[in-house]
Amino acid sequence: MMIEKFTIKSKEKINLNDFDPEYTDQLSKDSIKEEHLKLQTKFEELQDVLYASKKFALLIVLQGMDCSGKDGTVKKALMGVNPNGFNVESFKEPTPEELGHDYLWRVHKAAPQKGDITVFNRSYYEDVLVTRVHKIIDDETALNRFTQINKFEKYLVDNHTVVIKFFLHISKDFQKKKLESRLEIPEKHWKFSAADLTERKFWDKYQQYYEDVLYNCSTEEAPWHIVPSNNRWFRDYFVLKTIVNNLEKLNLNYPEIDGNIQDLIKQVKDSD
Amino acid sequence: MMIEKFTIKSKEKINLNDFDPEYTDQLSKDSIKEEHLKLQTKFEELQDVLYASKKFALLIVLQGMDCSGKDGTVKKALMGVNPNGFNVESFKEPTPEELGHDYLWRVHKAAPQKGDITVFNRSYYEDVLVTRVHKIIDDETALNRFTQINKFEKYLVDNHTVVIKFFLHISKDFQKKKLESRLEIPEKHWKFSAADLTERKFWDKYQQYYEDVLYNCSTEEAPWHIVPSNNRWFRDYFVLKTIVNNLEKLNLNYPEIDGNIQDLIKQVKDSD
């Protein structure tokens, strides 16, 4: 798969129009079924050895417009995840206590410990996106934050946290259809917020500032992945494959046991 | 199913020998397959409406001897859980900061918010179990703590947290076999701890103090469930069924939307 094309290189200028949200690499849902099942099994194995070895942590950052499918990615792409050692942190509007601190304070607190996987459903990137769209911060502050964020991520990586960042890329028309369907299905009404309609008016601004983020905050340690997300099955496949690729690179091994195995087995056998 | 028999009534004197860890209610893995799938679907639906309605939280307390399958219960019984709004909190030996506080401090911090499900993998019950076995607290302190724990749980229930407590019941011989298998399979070595062998010597003491917990801390609001756990498939079925039963009693509904649906649909359709 052409994951490479969607992995943004450091200082690669981005125009989101060059990335088709409908893209599926000429694959179909059926054609990848078998590979997808293998990826799920592989992911379960890798999570187990990650958890057992306690050498690395994995942080997955999910960003995207409303209706891009952040919740769905957690539920579907990571299906089969062992909830032991797996966390999802959803960052909403900051509380007064959080606002009293610097913007990385609350996310750093929620970072995974070694052995664990944590998904940030929205993240510190909102502090250079929604805040910028609504002019809570100016361009200079945004630029400073890009540097701070890059340094923060480098620090995490240097301390054995793998950081994988996904931008779930959808079209404006796709968002409209999703908003409609949320209103048409009573069981989905709760997912609709009038604020989504307001934010939709800022679509172009968001896209522009996302391009800025993708350009400024793709580093060698922690590049952004643009995920074509109009087709949910492709999104799930892409995300899972990227995670598996990254975990495989770690060459994880199960830890050895302290002491002599035969002695220990004998002790167990001889116990009451 | 005879879940009732395994649900301990308030002030019901317990002898764990009366509960067979091999018990399967004359069912077989095959005979419940279809019902189990239905329970999984039901659970997914109930979690969705729990999350959407944000009226109740669900706290699941898992206790049991080493090898009783607490991790496995999270992974297998709750298979299909949506990780959004689902947390597992594993309580290990308290940190110095936690020890500086009262014993309920760290668990209260980790309690689920409304809409969410949290599993305590071990819990505040260790503060009347392992501490008692190793004589860190005396009987009088244990009795006082039973009262405090009952009041704490009542407080949670009164504030819309459903509390479901499972004691995963295995036989001493079953534990031996599990310890052996952990030593025999290299990929499972990491699950073995020499401390498990030490704790095994206190088996009878643990059973006695568990009986005390089951007797003193089964209340109308939050009874203990004794789960026959030698057969993992039965354990998973029992646990899932109990959770589904409890969630169904809440009669949860999806929230209504603020505003006129037709107006909102029109606004979406008319947007760019």
Coordinates of C-alpha atoms in Angstrom, one line a residue:
Chain A
M1 CA 0.0 0.0 0.0
M2 CA 1.1 3.5 -0.6
I3 CA 1.3 4.5 3.0
E4 CA 4.4 6.4 2.2
K5 CA 2.6 8.9 0.1
F6 CA 0.3 9.7 3.0
T7 CA 3.2 10.0 5.5
I8 CA 4.3 13.6 5.5
K9 CA 8.0 14.3 5.4
S10 CA 9.6 16.9 7.5
K11 CA 9.0 20.4 6.0
E12 CA 6.9 19.0 3.2
K13 CA 4.5 21.7 2.0
I14 CA 1.0 20.3 2.0
N15 CA -2.1 21.1 0.0
L16 CA -4.9 19.0 1.3
N17 CA -6.6 19.2 -2.1
D18 CA -3.8 16.9 -3.4
F19 CA -5.1 14.2 -1.1
D20 CA -8.3 12.6 -2.1
P21 CA -10.5 11.6 0.9
E22 CA -12.1 9.0 -1.4
Y23 CA -8.7 7.3 -2.1
T24 CA -8.6 3.5 -1.6
D25 CA -5.4 2.6 -3.5
Q26 CA -7.5 0.7 -6.0
L27 CA -8.5 -1.8 -3.2
S28 CA -12.0 -2.9 -2.2
K29 CA -13.4 -3.9 1.1
D30 CA -13.5 -7.5 0.0
S31 CA -10.1 -7.6 -1.5
I32 CA -8.4 -6.6 1.8
K33 CA -10.7 -8.8 4.1
E34 CA -8.1 -11.5 4.6
E35 CA -5.2 -9.2 5.0
H36 CA -7.2 -7.1 7.5
L37 CA -7.9 -10.2 9.6
K38 CA -4.2 -11.0 9.6
L39 CA -3.4 -7.4 10.7
Q40 CA -5.9 -7.7 13.6
T41 CA -4.2 -10.9 14.8
K42 CA -0.8 -9.4 14.3
F43 CA -1.9 -6.3 16.3
E44 CA -3.2 -8.4 19.2
E45 CA 0.2 -10.3 19.3
L46 CA 2.1 -7.1 19.2
Q47 CA 0.1 -5.5 21.9
D48 CA 0.6 -8.5 24.1
V49 CA 4.4 -8.4 23.7
L50 CA 4.4 -4.6 24.1
Y51 CA 2.5 -5.0 27.4
A52 CA 4.7 -7.9 28.6
S53 CA 8.0 -6.3 27.7
K54 CA 7.3 -2.8 29.2
K55 CA 10.1 -1.2 27.1
F56 CA 8.0 1.2 25.0
A57 CA 4.7 3.1 25.2
L58 CA 2.5 3.9 22.2
L59 CA 0.7 7.2 21.8
I60 CA -1.8 7.5 19.0
V61 CA -3.0 11.0 18.2
L62 CA -6.3 11.3 16.3
Q63 CA -7.3 14.6 14.7
G64 CA -9.8 15.5 12.1
M65 CA -12.9 17.6 11.4
D66 CA -16.2 16.9 13.0
C67 CA -17.6 13.6 11.6
S68 CA -14.2 12.5 10.4
G69 CA -14.7 9.4 12.5
K70 CA -12.4 9.7 15.5
D71 CA -14.6 7.6 17.8
G72 CA -15.3 5.1 15.1
T73 CA -11.5 4.6 14.5
V74 CA -11.0 3.7 18.1
K75 CA -13.9 1.3 18.0
K76 CA -13.4 -0.3 14.6
A77 CA -9.8 0.0 13.6
L78 CA -8.6 -1.2 17.0
M79 CA -11.2 -3.9 17.3
G80 CA -9.8 -6.8 19.3
V81 CA -7.5 -4.6 21.4
N82 CA -7.0 -5.9 24.9
P83 CA -8.5 -3.2 27.2
N84 CA -5.8 -4.0 29.8
G85 CA -3.2 -1.4 29.2
F86 CA -5.3 0.5 26.6
N87 CA -6.7 3.9 27.2
V88 CA -8.6 6.5 25.3
E89 CA -8.3 10.1 26.4
S90 CA -10.8 12.5 24.9
F91 CA -9.8 16.1 25.2
K92 CA -12.7 18.5 25.4
E93 CA -12.7 22.2 26.2
P94 CA -10.2 22.7 29.0
T95 CA -11.4 23.0 32.6
P96 CA -10.5 26.1 34.6
E97 CA -7.7 24.0 36.3
E98 CA -6.3 22.9 32.9
L99 CA -6.5 26.5 31.6
G100 CA -4.5 27.5 34.6
H101 CA -1.7 25.4 33.3
D102 CA 0.3 25.4 30.1
Y103 CA -1.5 23.6 27.3
L104 CA 0.7 20.5 27.3
W105 CA 0.1 19.9 31.0
R106 CA -3.1 17.9 30.7
V107 CA -1.9 15.8 27.8
H108 CA 1.4 15.0 29.4
K109 CA -0.4 13.7 32.5
A110 CA -2.4 11.4 30.2
A111 CA 0.6 10.0 28.3
P112 CA 0.9 6.2 28.3
Q113 CA 3.2 4.4 30.6
K114 CA 5.6 1.8 29.2
G115 CA 3.7 -1.3 28.0
D116 CA 0.5 0.7 27.4
I117 CA -1.3 2.2 24.4
T118 CA -3.1 5.5 24.7
V119 CA -5.2 7.1 22.1
F120 CA -5.7 10.9 22.2
N121 CA -9.1 11.6 20.7
R122 CA -8.3 15.2 19.9
S123 CA -5.1 16.5 21.5
Y124 CA -2.8 19.4 22.1
Y125 CA -3.1 20.1 18.4
E126 CA -6.5 21.7 19.1
D127 CA -4.3 24.4 20.8
V128 CA -3.1 25.4 17.3
L129 CA -6.3 24.7 15.5
V130 CA -9.6 25.6 17.1
T131 CA -7.8 28.3 19.1
R132 CA -6.4 29.7 15.9
V133 CA -9.7 29.6 14.0
H134 CA -11.4 31.5 16.7
K135 CA -8.5 33.9 17.1
I136 CA -7.8 33.0 20.7
I137 CA -4.1 32.8 19.7
D138 CA -2.3 34.7 16.9
D139 CA 0.0 33.4 14.2
E140 CA 3.2 34.1 16.1
T141 CA 1.9 32.1 19.1
A142 CA 0.9 29.3 16.8
L143 CA 4.4 29.2 15.3
N144 CA 6.0 29.1 18.7
R145 CA 3.7 26.3 19.7
F146 CA 4.7 24.3 16.6
T147 CA 8.3 24.4 17.9
Q148 CA 7.2 23.5 21.4
I149 CA 5.1 20.6 20.2
N150 CA 7.9 19.2 18.1
K151 CA 10.2 19.4 21.1
F152 CA 7.6 17.7 23.3
E153 CA 7.1 14.9 20.9
K154 CA 10.9 14.4 20.4
Y155 CA 11.2 14.2 24.2
L156 CA 8.5 11.6 24.3
V157 CA 10.1 9.6 21.5
D158 CA 13.6 9.9 23.2
N159 CA 12.0 8.4 26.3
H160 CA 10.6 5.3 24.5
T161 CA 7.1 6.5 23.6
V162 CA 6.2 5.8 20.0
V163 CA 4.1 8.7 18.6
I164 CA 1.8 8.0 15.7
K165 CA -0.4 10.9 14.4
F166 CA -3.3 10.5 12.2
F167 CA -5.3 13.2 10.4
L168 CA -8.6 11.7 9.4
H169 CA -9.2 13.4 6.1
I170 CA -12.8 13.8 4.8
S171 CA -14.5 15.9 2.2
K172 CA -16.9 18.8 3.1
D173 CA -19.7 17.0 1.3
F174 CA -19.1 13.9 3.3
Q175 CA -19.4 15.9 6.5
K176 CA -22.7 17.2 5.4
K177 CA -24.1 13.7 4.7
K178 CA -22.9 12.5 8.2
L179 CA -24.5 15.5 9.9
E180 CA -27.8 14.7 8.1
S181 CA -27.7 11.1 9.1
R182 CA -27.1 12.0 12.7
L183 CA -30.3 14.0 12.6
E184 CA -32.3 11.4 10.7
I185 CA -31.5 8.5 13.1
P186 CA -33.0 9.0 16.6
E187 CA -30.3 6.8 18.2
K188 CA -27.7 9.1 16.8
H189 CA -29.2 12.4 17.8
W190 CA -26.9 12.6 20.8
K191 CA -23.9 12.8 18.5
F192 CA -25.3 16.0 16.9
S193 CA -24.3 19.3 18.4
A194 CA -25.4 22.7 17.1
A195 CA -21.8 23.7 17.5
D196 CA -20.9 21.4 14.6
L197 CA -23.0 23.5 12.3
T198 CA -21.2 26.6 13.5
E199 CA -17.8 25.1 13.1
R200 CA -18.7 23.9 9.6
K201 CA -18.7 27.5 8.5
F202 CA -15.0 27.7 9.3
W203 CA -14.2 24.6 7.1
D204 CA -11.7 26.5 5.0
K205 CA -9.9 28.0 7.9
Y206 CA -9.6 24.6 9.6
Q207 CA -8.2 23.1 6.4
Q208 CA -5.7 25.9 6.1
Y209 CA -4.5 25.5 9.7
Y210 CA -4.4 21.7 9.4
E211 CA -2.1 22.2 6.4
D212 CA 0.1 24.4 8.6
V213 CA 0.1 21.7 11.3
L214 CA 0.9 18.9 8.8
Y215 CA 3.7 21.1 7.4
N216 CA 5.2 22.3 10.6
C217 CA 4.8 19.3 12.9
S218 CA 5.8 16.4 10.7
T219 CA 9.1 15.4 12.0
E220 CA 11.3 12.4 11.5
E221 CA 10.4 11.1 14.9
A222 CA 6.7 11.7 14.6
P223 CA 5.4 12.3 11.1
W224 CA 1.7 13.0 10.4
H225 CA -0.3 10.4 8.4
I226 CA -3.1 11.7 6.3
V227 CA -5.8 9.1 6.3
P228 CA -8.3 9.1 3.4
S229 CA -11.4 8.6 5.5
N230 CA -14.5 8.9 3.3
N231 CA -14.5 5.1 3.1
R232 CA -14.5 3.9 6.7
W233 CA -13.2 0.4 5.8
F234 CA -10.1 2.0 4.1
R235 CA -9.6 4.3 7.1
D236 CA -9.6 1.3 9.5
Y237 CA -7.3 -0.7 7.3
F238 CA -4.9 2.2 6.8
V239 CA -4.7 3.1 10.5
L240 CA -4.3 -0.5 11.7
K241 CA -1.6 -1.2 9.1
T242 CA 0.3 1.9 10.1
I243 CA 0.2 0.9 13.8
V244 CA 1.3 -2.6 13.0
N245 CA 4.2 -1.4 10.9
N246 CA 5.4 0.9 13.6
L247 CA 5.1 -1.7 16.4
E248 CA 6.9 -4.3 14.2
K249 CA 9.9 -2.0 13.9
L250 CA 10.4 -2.2 17.7
N251 CA 11.4 -5.9 17.5
L252 CA 9.8 -6.6 20.8
N253 CA 10.6 -9.7 22.8
Y254 CA 9.0 -11.4 25.7
P255 CA 11.1 -10.9 28.9
E256 CA 13.1 -13.7 30.3
I257 CA 12.2 -15.0 33.7
D258 CA 14.3 -14.5 36.8
G259 CA 15.6 -17.8 38.2
N260 CA 15.8 -21.3 36.9
I261 CA 12.7 -22.6 35.1
Q262 CA 13.0 -26.2 36.2
D263 CA 13.5 -25.2 39.8
L264 CA 10.4 -23.0 39.7
I265 CA 8.3 -25.7 38.0
K266 CA 9.4 -28.2 40.7
Q267 CA 8.5 -25.7 43.4
V268 CA 5.0 -25.3 41.9
K269 CA 4.6 -29.0 41.6
D270 CA 5.7 -29.6 45.2
S271 CA 3.4 -27.0 46.6
D272 CA 0.2 -28.1 48.4
Chain B
M1 CA -29.4 -19.5 35.0
M2 CA -28.9 -19.7 38.7
I3 CA -27.2 -16.3 39.0
E4 CA -29.3 -15.7 42.2
K5 CA -27.6 -18.5 44.0
F6 CA -24.2 -16.9 43.4
T7 CA -25.4 -13.4 44.3
I8 CA -24.7 -13.0 48.0
K9 CA -27.4 -11.5 50.1
S10 CA -26.8 -9.0 52.8
K11 CA -25.5 -10.7 56.0
E12 CA -25.5 -14.1 54.3
K13 CA -22.9 -16.3 56.0
I14 CA -20.5 -17.8 53.4
N15 CA -18.6 -21.0 53.2
L16 CA -16.6 -21.0 50.0
N17 CA -16.6 -24.8 50.0
D18 CA -20.3 -24.7 49.3
F19 CA -19.5 -23.0 45.9
D20 CA -18.0 -25.3 43.3
P21 CA -15.5 -23.5 41.1
E22 CA -16.2 -26.1 38.4
Y23 CA -19.9 -25.3 38.4
T24 CA -21.5 -24.7 35.0
D25 CA -25.2 -25.0 35.7
Q26 CA -25.3 -28.1 33.5
L27 CA -24.5 -26.0 30.5
S28 CA -21.8 -26.6 28.0
K29 CA -19.7 -24.1 25.9
D30 CA -21.6 -25.1 22.8
S31 CA -25.1 -24.9 24.3
I32 CA -24.6 -21.3 25.3
K33 CA -22.8 -20.2 22.1
E34 CA -25.9 -18.5 20.6
E35 CA -27.0 -16.9 23.8
H36 CA -23.5 -15.6 24.4
L37 CA -23.4 -13.9 21.0
K38 CA -26.8 -12.3 21.8
L39 CA -25.5 -11.1 25.1
Q40 CA -22.5 -9.6 23.4
T41 CA -24.7 -7.7 21.0
K42 CA -27.0 -6.6 23.9
F43 CA -24.0 -5.4 25.9
E44 CA -22.7 -3.3 23.0
E45 CA -26.2 -1.7 22.6
L46 CA -26.4 -1.1 26.3
Q47 CA -23.0 0.5 26.5
D48 CA -23.9 2.8 23.6
V49 CA -27.0 4.1 25.3
L50 CA -25.2 4.3 28.7
Y51 CA -22.6 6.5 27.0
A52 CA -25.1 8.5 25.1
S53 CA -27.5 9.2 28.0
K54 CA -24.8 10.1 30.6
K55 CA -27.1 9.4 33.5
F56 CA -25.3 6.5 35.1
A57 CA -21.7 5.2 35.5
L58 CA -20.8 1.6 35.8
L59 CA -18.1 0.3 38.2
I60 CA -17.1 -3.3 37.9
V61 CA -14.9 -4.6 40.7
L62 CA -12.9 -7.8 40.0
Q63 CA -11.3 -9.7 42.8
G64 CA -9.9 -13.2 43.0
M65 CA -6.8 -15.2 43.9
D66 CA -3.7 -15.1 41.6
C67 CA -4.5 -17.0 38.3
S68 CA -8.3 -16.5 38.9
G69 CA -8.4 -14.7 35.5
K70 CA -9.0 -11.0 36.2
D71 CA -7.1 -9.9 33.1
G72 CA -8.7 -12.6 31.0
T73 CA -12.2 -11.5 32.2
V74 CA -11.6 -8.0 31.0
K75 CA -10.3 -9.3 27.6
K76 CA -12.8 -12.1 27.0
A77 CA -16.0 -11.4 28.9
L78 CA -16.1 -7.8 27.7
M79 CA -15.0 -8.6 24.1
G80 CA -16.6 -6.1 21.8
V81 CA -16.7 -3.3 24.3
N82 CA -16.2 0.2 22.8
P83 CA -13.0 1.5 24.2
N84 CA -14.5 5.0 24.1
G85 CA -15.7 5.5 27.7
F86 CA -14.2 2.3 29.0
N87 CA -11.3 2.1 31.4
V88 CA -9.4 -0.6 33.3
E89 CA -7.7 0.5 36.5
S90 CA -5.2 -2.0 37.9
F91 CA -4.4 -1.4 41.5
K92 CA -0.9 -2.5 42.4
E93 CA 1.0 -1.9 45.6
P94 CA 0.2 1.7 46.7
T95 CA 2.8 4.4 45.8
P96 CA 4.2 6.6 48.7
E97 CA 1.7 9.3 47.6
E98 CA -1.2 6.9 47.8
L99 CA -0.1 5.5 51.1
G100 CA 0.0 9.1 52.4
H101 CA -3.8 9.2 51.8
D102 CA -6.6 7.1 53.1
Y103 CA -7.1 3.8 51.3
L104 CA -10.2 4.9 49.3
W105 CA -8.5 8.1 47.9
R106 CA -6.8 6.4 44.9
V107 CA -9.9 4.4 44.0
H108 CA -12.3 7.3 44.3
K109 CA -10.1 9.3 41.9
A110 CA -10.4 6.5 39.4
A111 CA -14.2 6.0 39.6
P112 CA -16.0 6.3 36.3
Q113 CA -17.8 9.4 35.2
K114 CA -21.4 9.2 34.1
G115 CA -21.6 7.4 30.7
D116 CA -18.5 5.4 31.3
I117 CA -17.6 1.9 32.5
T118 CA -14.6 1.4 34.7
V119 CA -13.2 -2.0 35.7
F120 CA -11.2 -2.2 38.9
N121 CA -8.7 -5.0 38.4
R122 CA -8.1 -5.5 42.2
S123 CA -9.5 -2.7 44.3
Y124 CA -9.9 -1.3 47.8
Y125 CA -10.8 -4.8 48.8
E126 CA -7.1 -5.6 48.9
D127 CA -7.0 -3.3 51.9
V128 CA -9.0 -5.9 53.8
L129 CA -7.4 -8.9 52.2
V130 CA -3.7 -8.9 51.5
T131 CA -3.2 -6.4 54.3
R132 CA -5.0 -8.7 56.7
V133 CA -3.2 -11.8 55.5
H134 CA 0.1 -10.1 56.2
K135 CA -1.0 -8.6 59.5
I136 CA -0.6 -5.0 58.3
I137 CA -4.1 -4.4 59.8
D138 CA -5.8 -6.2 62.7
D139 CA -9.3 -7.6 62.8
E140 CA -10.8 -4.5 64.4
T141 CA -9.5 -2.3 61.6
A142 CA -10.8 -4.8 59.0
L143 CA -14.3 -4.6 60.6
N144 CA -14.2 -0.8 60.6
R145 CA -13.1 -0.8 57.0
F146 CA -16.0 -3.1 56.0
T147 CA -18.4 -0.4 57.3
Q148 CA -16.5 2.3 55.5
I149 CA -16.5 0.4 52.3
N150 CA -20.2 -0.3 52.5
K151 CA -20.9 3.4 53.1
F152 CA -18.6 4.4 50.2
E153 CA -20.3 2.0 47.8
K154 CA -23.8 3.2 49.0
Y155 CA -22.6 6.8 48.3
L156 CA -21.5 5.8 44.8
V157 CA -24.8 4.0 44.1
D158 CA -26.8 7.0 45.5
N159 CA -24.9 9.2 43.0
H160 CA -25.8 7.0 40.0
T161 CA -22.9 4.7 39.8
V162 CA -23.9 1.0 39.4
V163 CA -21.5 -1.1 41.4
I164 CA -21.1 -4.8 40.3
K165 CA -18.6 -6.9 42.3
F166 CA -17.2 -10.2 41.1
F167 CA -15.2 -12.7 43.1
L168 CA -13.6 -15.0 40.6
H169 CA -13.6 -18.3 42.4
I170 CA -11.1 -21.0 41.5
S171 CA -9.8 -24.1 43.2
K172 CA -6.4 -24.4 44.7
D173 CA -5.5 -27.2 42.3
F174 CA -6.6 -25.0 39.3
Q175 CA -4.2 -22.3 40.5
K176 CA -1.4 -24.9 40.5
K177 CA -2.0 -25.9 37.0
K178 CA -2.1 -22.3 35.8
L179 CA 1.2 -21.5 37.5
E180 CA 2.7 -24.5 35.9
S181 CA 1.5 -23.5 32.4
R182 CA 2.8 -20.0 32.9
L183 CA 6.2 -21.5 33.5
E184 CA 6.0 -24.0 30.6
I185 CA 5.1 -21.4 27.9
P186 CA 7.9 -18.9 27.2
E187 CA 5.4 -16.2 26.0
K188 CA 3.7 -16.5 29.4
H189 CA 6.8 -16.3 31.6
W190 CA 6.2 -12.6 32.2
K191 CA 3.0 -13.4 33.9
F192 CA 4.8 -15.5 36.5
S193 CA 6.0 -13.9 39.7
A194 CA 7.9 -15.6 42.5
A195 CA 5.5 -13.7 44.8
D196 CA 2.6 -15.8 43.5
L197 CA 4.3 -18.9 45.0
T198 CA 4.7 -17.1 48.4
E199 CA 1.1 -15.9 48.4
R200 CA -0.1 -19.5 47.5
K201 CA 1.1 -20.6 50.9
F202 CA -1.5 -18.3 52.4
W203 CA -4.3 -19.8 50.4
D204 CA -6.5 -20.8 53.4
K205 CA -6.1 -17.4 55.0
Y206 CA -7.1 -15.7 51.8
Q207 CA -10.2 -17.9 51.5
Q208 CA -11.1 -17.1 55.1
Y209 CA -10.8 -13.4 54.6
Y210 CA -12.6 -13.5 51.3
E211 CA -15.5 -15.2 53.1
D212 CA -15.4 -12.4 55.6
V213 CA -15.6 -9.8 52.8
L214 CA -18.4 -11.6 51.0
Y215 CA -20.3 -11.8 54.3
N216 CA -19.7 -8.2 55.5
C217 CA -19.7 -6.3 52.2
S218 CA -22.7 -7.8 50.3
T219 CA -25.3 -5.1 50.5
E220 CA -28.6 -4.6 48.8
E221 CA -27.0 -1.8 46.7
A222 CA -23.9 -3.7 45.8
P223 CA -23.9 -7.5 46.4
W224 CA -21.0 -9.7 45.7
H225 CA -21.3 -12.3 42.9
I226 CA -19.3 -15.5 43.3
V227 CA -18.2 -16.5 39.8
P228 CA -17.3 -20.2 39.3
S229 CA -14.1 -19.6 37.3
N230 CA -12.4 -22.9 36.7
N231 CA -14.1 -23.0 33.3
R232 CA -13.2 -19.8 31.6
W233 CA -16.1 -19.9 29.1
F234 CA -18.6 -20.1 32.0
R235 CA -16.9 -17.3 33.9
D236 CA -17.2 -15.1 30.8
Y237 CA -20.8 -16.0 30.2
F238 CA -21.7 -15.4 33.9
V239 CA -19.9 -12.1 34.1
L240 CA -21.4 -10.8 30.9
K241 CA -24.9 -11.9 31.8
T242 CA -24.7 -10.3 35.2
I243 CA -23.6 -7.0 33.7
V244 CA -26.3 -7.1 31.0
N245 CA -28.9 -7.8 33.6
N246 CA -27.8 -4.9 35.7
L247 CA -27.7 -2.5 32.8
E248 CA -31.1 -3.5 31.5
K249 CA -32.6 -2.6 34.9
L250 CA -31.7 1.0 34.3
N251 CA -34.1 1.4 31.4
L252 CA -31.8 3.7 29.6
N253 CA -33.0 5.9 26.7
Y254 CA -31.2 7.9 24.1
P255 CA -31.4 11.6 24.9
E256 CA -33.7 13.9 22.9
I257 CA -32.2 16.6 20.8
D258 CA -32.4 20.3 21.6
G259 CA -34.4 22.1 19.0
N260 CA -36.6 21.2 16.0
I261 CA -35.3 18.3 14.0
Q262 CA -36.7 19.5 10.7
D263 CA -35.2 22.9 11.1
L264 CA -31.8 21.4 11.9
I265 CA -31.9 19.1 8.9
K266 CA -32.8 22.1 6.7
Q267 CA -29.9 24.1 8.1
V268 CA -27.5 21.2 7.3
K269 CA -28.9 20.8 3.8
D270 CA -28.7 24.5 3.2
S271 CA -25.1 24.8 4.4
D272 CA -22.2 25.1 1.9

